[in-house]
Amino acid sequence: MALSFRCRCLLLLCLTAIHSGHGTVQTCMDKHQVVGVLRQMEKFLKGQEMRFNEGLRIMKSKLAALQNSVSKLPQADQSSAPTTCPSLEAPAHGTKFGSKYFVGHEVHFTCSPGYHLVGSATRVCRENGTWTGADVTCKDVSECASNPCQNGGTCVEGVNQYKCTCPQNWSGSHCQHQTQTAPPEWSVMNDPAFSRRPRCAQVNQAQHCSCDAGFHMSGTSDNSICQDVNECEVYRLDQGGKLCVHECVNVPGSYHCACPSGYKLLLDGRSCEDVDECLSQQHNCSRGTTCINMGGGFQCVNPECPHSHGDISYVKTSAFQCERNPCPMDSRSCHLAPKTVSFHYLSLPSNLKTPATLFRMATAAVPGRAGPDSLRFGIVGGNSRSIFVMQRSDRQTGELILVQQLRGPQEISVDVDMSEYSDRTFQAKHVAQVHILVSPYNF
């Protein structure tokens, strides 16, 4: 620590005066001068500390860089990693796929017919120059090792094939068919049209017989016959669901699906679709009536307007709508009667999933005239009111909702109304008569 010459002299004089034997303090530096000297010493020490720390940081950085460069140098006893694996050969009676042996490449193995693979079918070259998995060999397959003969049959080995010698009352290539007198449930036995002679051939001094698709072998080995398989009955016994949407018809060696009257079979061969007699002009509705299509048929309708009574009368403005004639100014009953009556016809399948929205009713303001600011909806008539509810879906629309399933055939009707209000004052009422035709089928 180096102090200026002046500072050293002042401190020395001050200390000499204080410790003199005269008992009084001689003239020395004042307090402020001493504090200034001390602050200079503090700054000096801080500067020295910063230079020392900076030197340590630089030295550490250089040591780290040196260590990093040294670690990257190759060692004398370190050899470069291999980039390939040893070549692999195809096993006897087998085939190898893949000719590259670089790291990450795969080689695959298969065996010839009559042999099964033992080892790893796929091997991958690893970075350390070795293959994954185990060596591959192809071993001879015993055709009878899997016990292919059923129901007590005896398996006889052949060249890449086998033959089952079946016990009495069993037949087939695996002894899978019972040849007892009692036929299976799904077999058609009592109709000659559903029976055929089998196709037989001599193979290795033995007779082998087989049946066409859709038939099964019946009888004994000496007197066998091919009987039709009733696919409709097999599918029903297996509980696999409906083979046909409506009706399954068994035919020799096969089956086909049929639809009820008024429906047609779709291209999938199992589904049915309603025939629209009205659209295809297959109806006999007379002039003045309208054809309404329904599931499996049609109806000819000509709805009539409500009968006139008192001051209330209606005129038909279209085939399915009537409008009330103008009312006398003093007739309250006329103003309360429906302003319009409309007719609607719906066709539904049986057992439709509920709840289901069937019909919507709404209003629209006449151009240039303000519409109602409030609407009320309700059910006012019909022969099955309890199976419906009428509810508002938005400010201007009400919905008729079916809440109970219906089973056809049947025809039901329900009348719904919509009342218009302006500033809580009744304006007009509109009635919709909804006729629902329920089909006997659910498609």
Coordinates of C-alpha atoms in Angstrom, one line a residue:
M1 CA 0.0 0.0 0.0
A2 CA 1.6 3.3 -1.2
L3 CA 0.6 6.6 0.4
S4 CA 1.6 10.0 -0.9
F5 CA 4.6 11.7 0.8
R6 CA 2.3 14.3 2.3
C7 CA -0.1 11.8 3.7
R8 CA 2.7 9.8 5.4
C9 CA 4.1 13.0 6.9
L10 CA 0.8 14.2 8.3
L11 CA -0.1 10.8 9.8
L12 CA 3.4 10.6 11.4
L13 CA 3.2 14.1 12.9
C14 CA -0.3 13.5 14.2
L15 CA 0.7 10.2 15.9
T16 CA 3.9 11.8 17.4
A17 CA 1.9 14.7 18.9
I18 CA -0.7 12.5 20.4
H19 CA 1.8 10.2 22.1
S20 CA 4.1 13.0 23.4
G21 CA 4.7 13.2 27.1
H22 CA 3.5 16.8 27.4
G23 CA -0.2 15.8 28.0
T24 CA -1.6 18.1 25.4
V25 CA -2.4 17.4 21.7
Q26 CA -0.3 19.4 19.3
T27 CA -1.6 20.8 16.0
C28 CA -2.5 18.0 13.5
M29 CA -4.9 17.2 10.5
D30 CA -8.5 17.8 11.3
K31 CA -11.2 15.1 11.1
H32 CA -12.4 15.8 7.5
Q33 CA -8.8 15.5 6.2
V34 CA -8.4 12.1 7.9
V35 CA -11.8 10.8 6.4
G36 CA -10.7 11.9 3.0
V37 CA -7.4 10.0 3.3
L38 CA -9.3 6.9 4.4
R39 CA -11.7 7.1 1.4
Q40 CA -8.7 7.3 -0.9
M41 CA -7.3 4.1 0.7
E42 CA -10.7 2.3 0.3
K43 CA -10.9 3.2 -3.4
F44 CA -7.3 2.0 -3.9
L45 CA -8.1 -1.4 -2.3
K46 CA -11.2 -1.9 -4.4
G47 CA -9.3 -1.2 -7.6
Q48 CA -6.6 -3.7 -6.6
E49 CA -9.4 -6.3 -5.9
M50 CA -11.0 -5.8 -9.3
R51 CA -7.7 -6.3 -11.2
F52 CA -7.0 -9.4 -9.2
N53 CA -10.5 -10.9 -10.0
E54 CA -10.2 -10.1 -13.7
G55 CA -6.8 -11.8 -13.8
L56 CA -8.4 -15.0 -12.2
R57 CA -11.3 -14.9 -14.8
I58 CA -8.9 -14.7 -17.7
M59 CA -6.7 -17.5 -16.4
K60 CA -9.8 -19.8 -15.8
S61 CA -11.0 -19.2 -19.4
K62 CA -7.6 -20.1 -20.9
L63 CA -7.4 -23.2 -18.8
A64 CA -10.9 -24.3 -20.0
A65 CA -10.1 -23.7 -23.6
L66 CA -6.8 -25.7 -23.3
Q67 CA -8.6 -28.6 -21.6
N68 CA -11.3 -28.7 -24.4
S69 CA -8.7 -28.7 -27.2
V70 CA -6.7 -31.5 -25.4
S71 CA -9.8 -33.7 -25.0
K72 CA -10.5 -33.6 -28.7
L73 CA -7.0 -35.0 -29.6
P74 CA -7.1 -38.7 -30.7
Q75 CA -5.5 -41.0 -28.3
A76 CA -2.8 -43.2 -29.5
D77 CA -4.7 -46.4 -28.6
Q78 CA -8.1 -45.3 -30.0
S79 CA -9.1 -46.7 -33.4
S80 CA -11.9 -45.4 -35.5
A81 CA -15.4 -47.0 -35.1
P82 CA -16.3 -49.6 -37.7
T83 CA -18.8 -48.5 -40.3
T84 CA -20.0 -51.9 -41.6
C85 CA -21.0 -55.3 -40.1
P86 CA -19.9 -58.7 -41.3
S87 CA -21.7 -60.2 -44.3
L88 CA -24.6 -62.6 -43.7
E89 CA -25.4 -65.6 -45.8
A90 CA -28.8 -67.0 -46.6
P91 CA -29.7 -70.2 -44.6
A92 CA -30.1 -73.5 -46.2
H93 CA -33.6 -73.8 -47.7
G94 CA -34.1 -70.1 -47.2
T95 CA -33.6 -66.7 -48.8
K96 CA -31.9 -63.5 -47.7
F97 CA -33.2 -60.0 -48.6
G98 CA -30.8 -57.1 -48.3
S99 CA -27.2 -56.7 -49.5
K100 CA -26.0 -53.6 -47.6
Y101 CA -24.1 -54.0 -44.3
F102 CA -23.7 -50.4 -43.2
V103 CA -24.8 -49.1 -39.8
G104 CA -28.7 -49.0 -39.6
H105 CA -29.3 -51.3 -42.6
E106 CA -31.6 -54.3 -42.2
V107 CA -31.4 -57.8 -43.6
H108 CA -34.4 -60.1 -43.8
F109 CA -34.7 -63.9 -44.0
T110 CA -37.5 -66.3 -45.2
C111 CA -37.7 -70.1 -45.5
S112 CA -38.9 -72.2 -48.4
P113 CA -42.3 -73.9 -48.2
G114 CA -42.2 -76.9 -45.9
Y115 CA -39.6 -75.2 -43.6
H116 CA -40.1 -72.9 -40.7
L117 CA -37.6 -70.2 -39.6
V118 CA -35.7 -70.4 -36.3
G119 CA -33.9 -67.3 -35.2
S120 CA -34.4 -63.6 -36.1
A121 CA -36.3 -62.9 -39.3
T122 CA -34.9 -59.3 -39.3
R123 CA -31.4 -58.2 -38.2
V124 CA -30.0 -54.7 -38.0
C125 CA -26.4 -53.5 -38.3
R126 CA -25.4 -51.7 -35.1
E127 CA -22.7 -48.9 -34.6
N128 CA -20.4 -51.3 -32.9
G129 CA -20.2 -53.5 -36.0
T130 CA -22.4 -56.3 -34.8
W131 CA -25.9 -57.5 -35.9
T132 CA -29.0 -57.5 -33.7
G133 CA -30.9 -60.8 -33.2
A134 CA -29.8 -64.4 -33.5
D135 CA -28.5 -66.5 -36.4
V136 CA -31.1 -68.0 -38.7
T137 CA -31.8 -71.6 -39.7
C138 CA -34.7 -73.2 -41.7
K139 CA -36.0 -76.4 -40.2
D140 CA -38.2 -79.0 -41.9
V141 CA -41.9 -78.6 -41.0
S142 CA -43.9 -81.7 -40.1
E143 CA -47.2 -81.3 -41.9
C144 CA -48.9 -83.2 -39.0
A145 CA -47.2 -81.3 -36.2
S146 CA -50.1 -78.9 -35.9
N147 CA -52.6 -81.8 -35.5
P148 CA -54.8 -80.7 -38.4
C149 CA -57.1 -83.7 -38.3
Q150 CA -60.1 -83.1 -36.1
N151 CA -62.5 -85.5 -34.3
G152 CA -60.0 -88.3 -33.9
G153 CA -58.7 -88.3 -37.5
T154 CA -55.2 -89.7 -38.2
C155 CA -52.7 -87.5 -40.0
V156 CA -50.6 -89.2 -42.8
E157 CA -47.5 -87.3 -44.0
G158 CA -46.9 -86.7 -47.6
V159 CA -44.5 -84.5 -49.7
N160 CA -45.3 -81.0 -48.6
Q161 CA -48.8 -82.2 -47.8
Y162 CA -50.8 -84.4 -45.5
K163 CA -54.0 -86.4 -45.6
C164 CA -56.5 -87.1 -42.8
T165 CA -57.9 -90.6 -42.3
C166 CA -61.2 -90.0 -40.7
P167 CA -63.1 -92.3 -38.2
Q168 CA -66.6 -93.5 -38.9
N169 CA -69.3 -90.8 -39.2
W170 CA -66.8 -88.0 -40.0
S171 CA -65.6 -86.7 -43.3
G172 CA -63.9 -83.7 -45.0
S173 CA -60.3 -82.8 -45.5
H174 CA -59.9 -82.2 -41.7
C175 CA -62.6 -84.7 -40.6
Q176 CA -64.6 -81.6 -39.8
H177 CA -68.0 -82.8 -41.1
Q178 CA -70.2 -85.1 -39.2
T179 CA -71.8 -87.8 -41.5
Q180 CA -74.3 -89.1 -39.0
T181 CA -77.9 -89.5 -39.9
A182 CA -79.0 -86.4 -38.0
P183 CA -78.3 -83.3 -40.3
P184 CA -77.2 -80.0 -38.8
E185 CA -79.9 -77.3 -38.2
W186 CA -78.6 -75.1 -41.0
S187 CA -78.6 -77.9 -43.7
V188 CA -81.3 -78.2 -46.3
M189 CA -82.0 -82.0 -46.5
N190 CA -85.6 -82.5 -47.6
D191 CA -85.5 -80.8 -51.0
P192 CA -83.8 -82.4 -54.0
A193 CA -83.2 -79.0 -55.5
F194 CA -80.8 -78.3 -52.7
S195 CA -78.7 -81.5 -53.1
R196 CA -75.8 -82.3 -55.5
R197 CA -73.4 -85.0 -56.2
P198 CA -69.8 -84.3 -55.0
R199 CA -66.8 -83.9 -57.3
C200 CA -64.4 -86.8 -56.7
A201 CA -60.9 -87.6 -58.0
Q202 CA -58.3 -90.3 -57.4
V203 CA -55.2 -88.9 -55.6
N204 CA -52.4 -91.3 -54.6
Q205 CA -54.7 -94.3 -55.0
A206 CA -57.3 -92.7 -52.7
Q207 CA -60.6 -91.0 -53.6
H208 CA -61.0 -87.4 -52.6
C209 CA -64.4 -85.7 -52.8
S210 CA -65.4 -82.1 -52.4
C211 CA -68.5 -79.9 -52.7
D212 CA -69.1 -76.6 -54.4
A213 CA -69.2 -73.3 -52.4
G214 CA -72.4 -73.1 -50.4
F215 CA -72.7 -76.9 -49.9
H216 CA -71.3 -79.3 -47.3
M217 CA -70.5 -83.0 -47.5
S218 CA -73.1 -85.4 -46.0
G219 CA -73.4 -89.2 -45.9
T220 CA -70.6 -91.8 -45.6
S221 CA -67.3 -91.9 -47.5
D222 CA -68.8 -94.5 -49.8
N223 CA -72.1 -92.8 -50.3
S224 CA -71.6 -89.0 -49.9
I225 CA -73.7 -86.1 -51.1
C226 CA -73.5 -82.4 -51.1
Q227 CA -76.3 -80.6 -49.2
D228 CA -77.0 -76.9 -49.3
V229 CA -75.9 -74.7 -46.5
N230 CA -78.8 -72.4 -45.4
E231 CA -76.8 -69.2 -45.0
C232 CA -79.8 -67.4 -43.5
E233 CA -80.0 -69.9 -40.7
V234 CA -76.2 -70.1 -40.1
Y235 CA -76.0 -66.3 -39.7
R236 CA -79.0 -66.4 -37.3
L237 CA -77.5 -69.1 -35.2
D238 CA -74.2 -67.3 -35.0
Q239 CA -76.0 -64.3 -33.6
G240 CA -74.0 -62.1 -35.9
G241 CA -76.9 -59.7 -36.5
K242 CA -79.2 -59.4 -39.5
L243 CA -77.8 -60.7 -42.8
C244 CA -80.5 -58.8 -44.6
V245 CA -82.3 -55.7 -43.4
H246 CA -85.7 -57.2 -44.1
E247 CA -85.8 -60.8 -45.3
C248 CA -83.2 -63.4 -46.2
V249 CA -84.1 -65.9 -48.9
N250 CA -82.0 -69.1 -49.1
V251 CA -81.3 -70.5 -52.6
P252 CA -79.2 -73.6 -53.6
G253 CA -75.5 -72.7 -52.8
S254 CA -76.3 -69.1 -51.8
Y255 CA -78.9 -66.6 -50.6
H256 CA -80.3 -63.2 -51.5
C257 CA -82.1 -60.4 -49.6
A258 CA -85.7 -59.3 -50.4
C259 CA -87.6 -56.2 -49.5
P260 CA -91.4 -55.7 -48.7
S261 CA -93.8 -54.4 -51.3
G262 CA -93.2 -50.7 -52.0
Y263 CA -89.5 -50.9 -51.3
K264 CA -86.5 -51.7 -53.5
L265 CA -83.2 -53.4 -52.8
L266 CA -80.1 -51.1 -52.8
L267 CA -76.8 -51.8 -54.4
D268 CA -75.3 -53.3 -51.2
G269 CA -77.6 -56.3 -51.7
R270 CA -79.0 -56.2 -48.2
S271 CA -80.7 -52.7 -47.5
C272 CA -84.1 -51.5 -48.6
E273 CA -85.3 -48.1 -49.8
D274 CA -88.8 -46.8 -50.1
V275 CA -90.1 -46.4 -53.7
D276 CA -91.5 -42.9 -54.2
E277 CA -94.7 -43.7 -56.2
C278 CA -95.6 -40.1 -56.5
L279 CA -92.3 -39.0 -58.0
S280 CA -92.1 -42.0 -60.3
Q281 CA -95.8 -41.6 -61.4
Q282 CA -96.7 -45.1 -60.1
H283 CA -99.8 -43.9 -58.3
N284 CA -103.5 -43.9 -59.3
C285 CA -104.6 -40.6 -57.7
S286 CA -107.5 -38.9 -59.5
R287 CA -107.5 -35.4 -60.8
G288 CA -108.1 -32.9 -58.0
T289 CA -106.2 -35.0 -55.4
T290 CA -102.5 -34.9 -54.5
C291 CA -100.3 -37.9 -54.2
I292 CA -98.4 -38.2 -50.8
N293 CA -95.6 -40.7 -50.6
M294 CA -95.3 -42.8 -47.4
G295 CA -93.2 -45.8 -46.4
G296 CA -94.1 -48.7 -48.7
G297 CA -97.0 -46.9 -50.4
F298 CA -98.8 -43.6 -51.1
Q299 CA -102.0 -41.7 -50.3
C300 CA -104.2 -39.5 -52.4
V301 CA -105.3 -36.5 -50.4
N302 CA -107.5 -33.4 -50.9
P303 CA -107.7 -31.5 -47.6
E304 CA -110.8 -29.3 -47.1
C305 CA -111.0 -25.9 -45.5
P306 CA -113.0 -25.5 -42.2
H307 CA -116.8 -25.2 -42.7
S308 CA -118.2 -21.7 -42.7
H309 CA -120.2 -20.7 -39.6
G310 CA -121.5 -17.3 -38.6
D311 CA -119.1 -14.6 -39.9
I312 CA -116.2 -17.0 -40.3
S313 CA -115.5 -18.5 -43.7
Y314 CA -112.4 -19.7 -45.5
V315 CA -111.1 -19.9 -49.1
K316 CA -108.5 -22.4 -50.4
T317 CA -105.5 -20.5 -51.6
S318 CA -103.4 -23.6 -52.5
A319 CA -103.6 -27.4 -52.3
F320 CA -102.5 -27.4 -48.7
Q321 CA -103.6 -24.0 -47.3
C322 CA -106.8 -22.1 -46.5
E323 CA -107.1 -18.4 -45.5
R324 CA -109.9 -16.7 -43.6
N325 CA -112.1 -14.2 -45.5
P326 CA -112.1 -10.6 -44.1
C327 CA -114.0 -10.3 -40.9
P328 CA -116.7 -7.7 -40.1
M329 CA -115.2 -4.9 -37.9
D330 CA -117.6 -5.8 -35.0
S331 CA -117.2 -9.6 -35.1
R332 CA -114.9 -10.6 -32.2
S333 CA -115.3 -14.3 -32.8
C334 CA -114.2 -13.9 -36.4
H335 CA -111.0 -12.1 -35.4
L336 CA -110.2 -14.9 -32.8
A337 CA -110.6 -17.6 -35.4
P338 CA -107.5 -18.9 -37.2
K339 CA -106.3 -16.6 -39.9
T340 CA -104.7 -19.4 -41.9
V341 CA -105.1 -23.2 -41.8
S342 CA -102.3 -25.3 -43.4
F343 CA -102.0 -29.1 -43.9
H344 CA -98.8 -31.1 -43.6
Y345 CA -98.1 -34.8 -44.3
L346 CA -95.1 -36.7 -42.8
S347 CA -94.0 -40.3 -43.3
L348 CA -92.1 -41.9 -40.4
P349 CA -90.5 -45.4 -39.9
S350 CA -91.6 -47.6 -37.0
N351 CA -89.8 -47.1 -33.7
L352 CA -88.1 -43.8 -34.6
K353 CA -85.6 -42.8 -31.9
T354 CA -87.1 -40.1 -29.7
P355 CA -87.1 -37.3 -29.0
A356 CA -87.4 -36.3 -32.6
T357 CA -88.3 -32.9 -34.1
L358 CA -91.0 -33.4 -36.7
F359 CA -92.2 -30.0 -37.7
R360 CA -91.3 -26.3 -37.3
M361 CA -93.7 -23.3 -37.3
A362 CA -92.6 -19.7 -37.8
T363 CA -93.9 -16.3 -38.9
A364 CA -92.6 -13.7 -41.3
A365 CA -93.6 -10.1 -41.5
V366 CA -95.3 -8.7 -44.6
P367 CA -92.9 -6.4 -46.5
G368 CA -93.3 -2.9 -45.2
R369 CA -95.2 -3.9 -42.1
A370 CA -93.8 -4.6 -38.7
G371 CA -94.1 -8.2 -37.5
P372 CA -95.3 -9.4 -34.1
D373 CA -93.1 -8.8 -31.1
S374 CA -94.3 -12.0 -29.3
L375 CA -95.4 -15.5 -30.4
R376 CA -97.1 -18.3 -28.4
F377 CA -97.2 -21.9 -29.6
G378 CA -99.4 -24.8 -28.5
I379 CA -101.2 -28.1 -29.3
V380 CA -104.9 -27.5 -29.9
G381 CA -106.2 -30.8 -31.4
G382 CA -105.6 -34.2 -32.9
N383 CA -106.0 -37.8 -32.0
S384 CA -102.7 -38.4 -30.3
R385 CA -101.8 -35.1 -28.5
S386 CA -100.1 -36.8 -25.5
I387 CA -97.2 -38.2 -27.5
F388 CA -96.1 -34.7 -28.7
V389 CA -94.8 -31.5 -27.1
M390 CA -94.7 -28.1 -28.7
Q391 CA -91.8 -25.8 -27.6
R392 CA -90.1 -22.6 -28.8
S393 CA -86.7 -23.1 -30.4
D394 CA -86.0 -19.4 -30.9
R395 CA -87.8 -16.0 -30.8
Q396 CA -89.7 -16.7 -34.1
T397 CA -89.9 -20.5 -34.3
G398 CA -91.8 -23.3 -32.5
E399 CA -91.0 -27.0 -32.8
L400 CA -93.3 -30.1 -32.7
I401 CA -91.4 -32.9 -31.0
L402 CA -92.3 -36.6 -30.9
V403 CA -91.6 -37.9 -27.4
Q404 CA -92.9 -41.5 -27.7
Q405 CA -91.9 -44.2 -30.2
L406 CA -94.6 -45.1 -32.8
R407 CA -95.1 -48.6 -34.3
G408 CA -96.8 -48.8 -37.7
P409 CA -98.8 -49.1 -39.7
Q410 CA -101.0 -46.3 -38.3
E411 CA -102.0 -42.7 -39.1
I412 CA -102.1 -40.1 -36.4
S413 CA -102.8 -36.3 -36.5
V414 CA -102.0 -33.4 -34.3
D415 CA -103.1 -29.7 -34.6
V416 CA -100.7 -27.0 -33.5
D417 CA -101.3 -23.2 -33.4
M418 CA -99.2 -20.1 -33.3
S419 CA -100.7 -16.9 -31.9
E420 CA -99.2 -13.4 -32.7
Y421 CA -99.1 -10.5 -30.2
S422 CA -98.1 -6.9 -30.5
D423 CA -97.7 -4.9 -27.3
R424 CA -99.4 -7.8 -25.5
T425 CA -102.5 -7.4 -27.8
F426 CA -103.7 -10.4 -29.8
Q427 CA -103.2 -10.0 -33.5
A428 CA -103.8 -13.3 -35.3
K429 CA -103.7 -17.1 -35.0
H430 CA -102.4 -19.7 -37.4
V431 CA -103.2 -23.4 -37.3
A432 CA -101.2 -26.3 -38.8
Q433 CA -102.8 -29.7 -39.1
V434 CA -100.0 -32.3 -39.1
H435 CA -100.8 -35.8 -40.4
I436 CA -98.2 -38.5 -39.7
L437 CA -98.2 -41.8 -41.7
V438 CA -96.2 -44.5 -39.7
S439 CA -94.7 -47.3 -41.8
P440 CA -94.7 -50.9 -40.4
Y441 CA -90.9 -51.0 -41.0
N442 CA -88.0 -49.2 -39.4
F443 CA -86.0 -48.5 -42.6

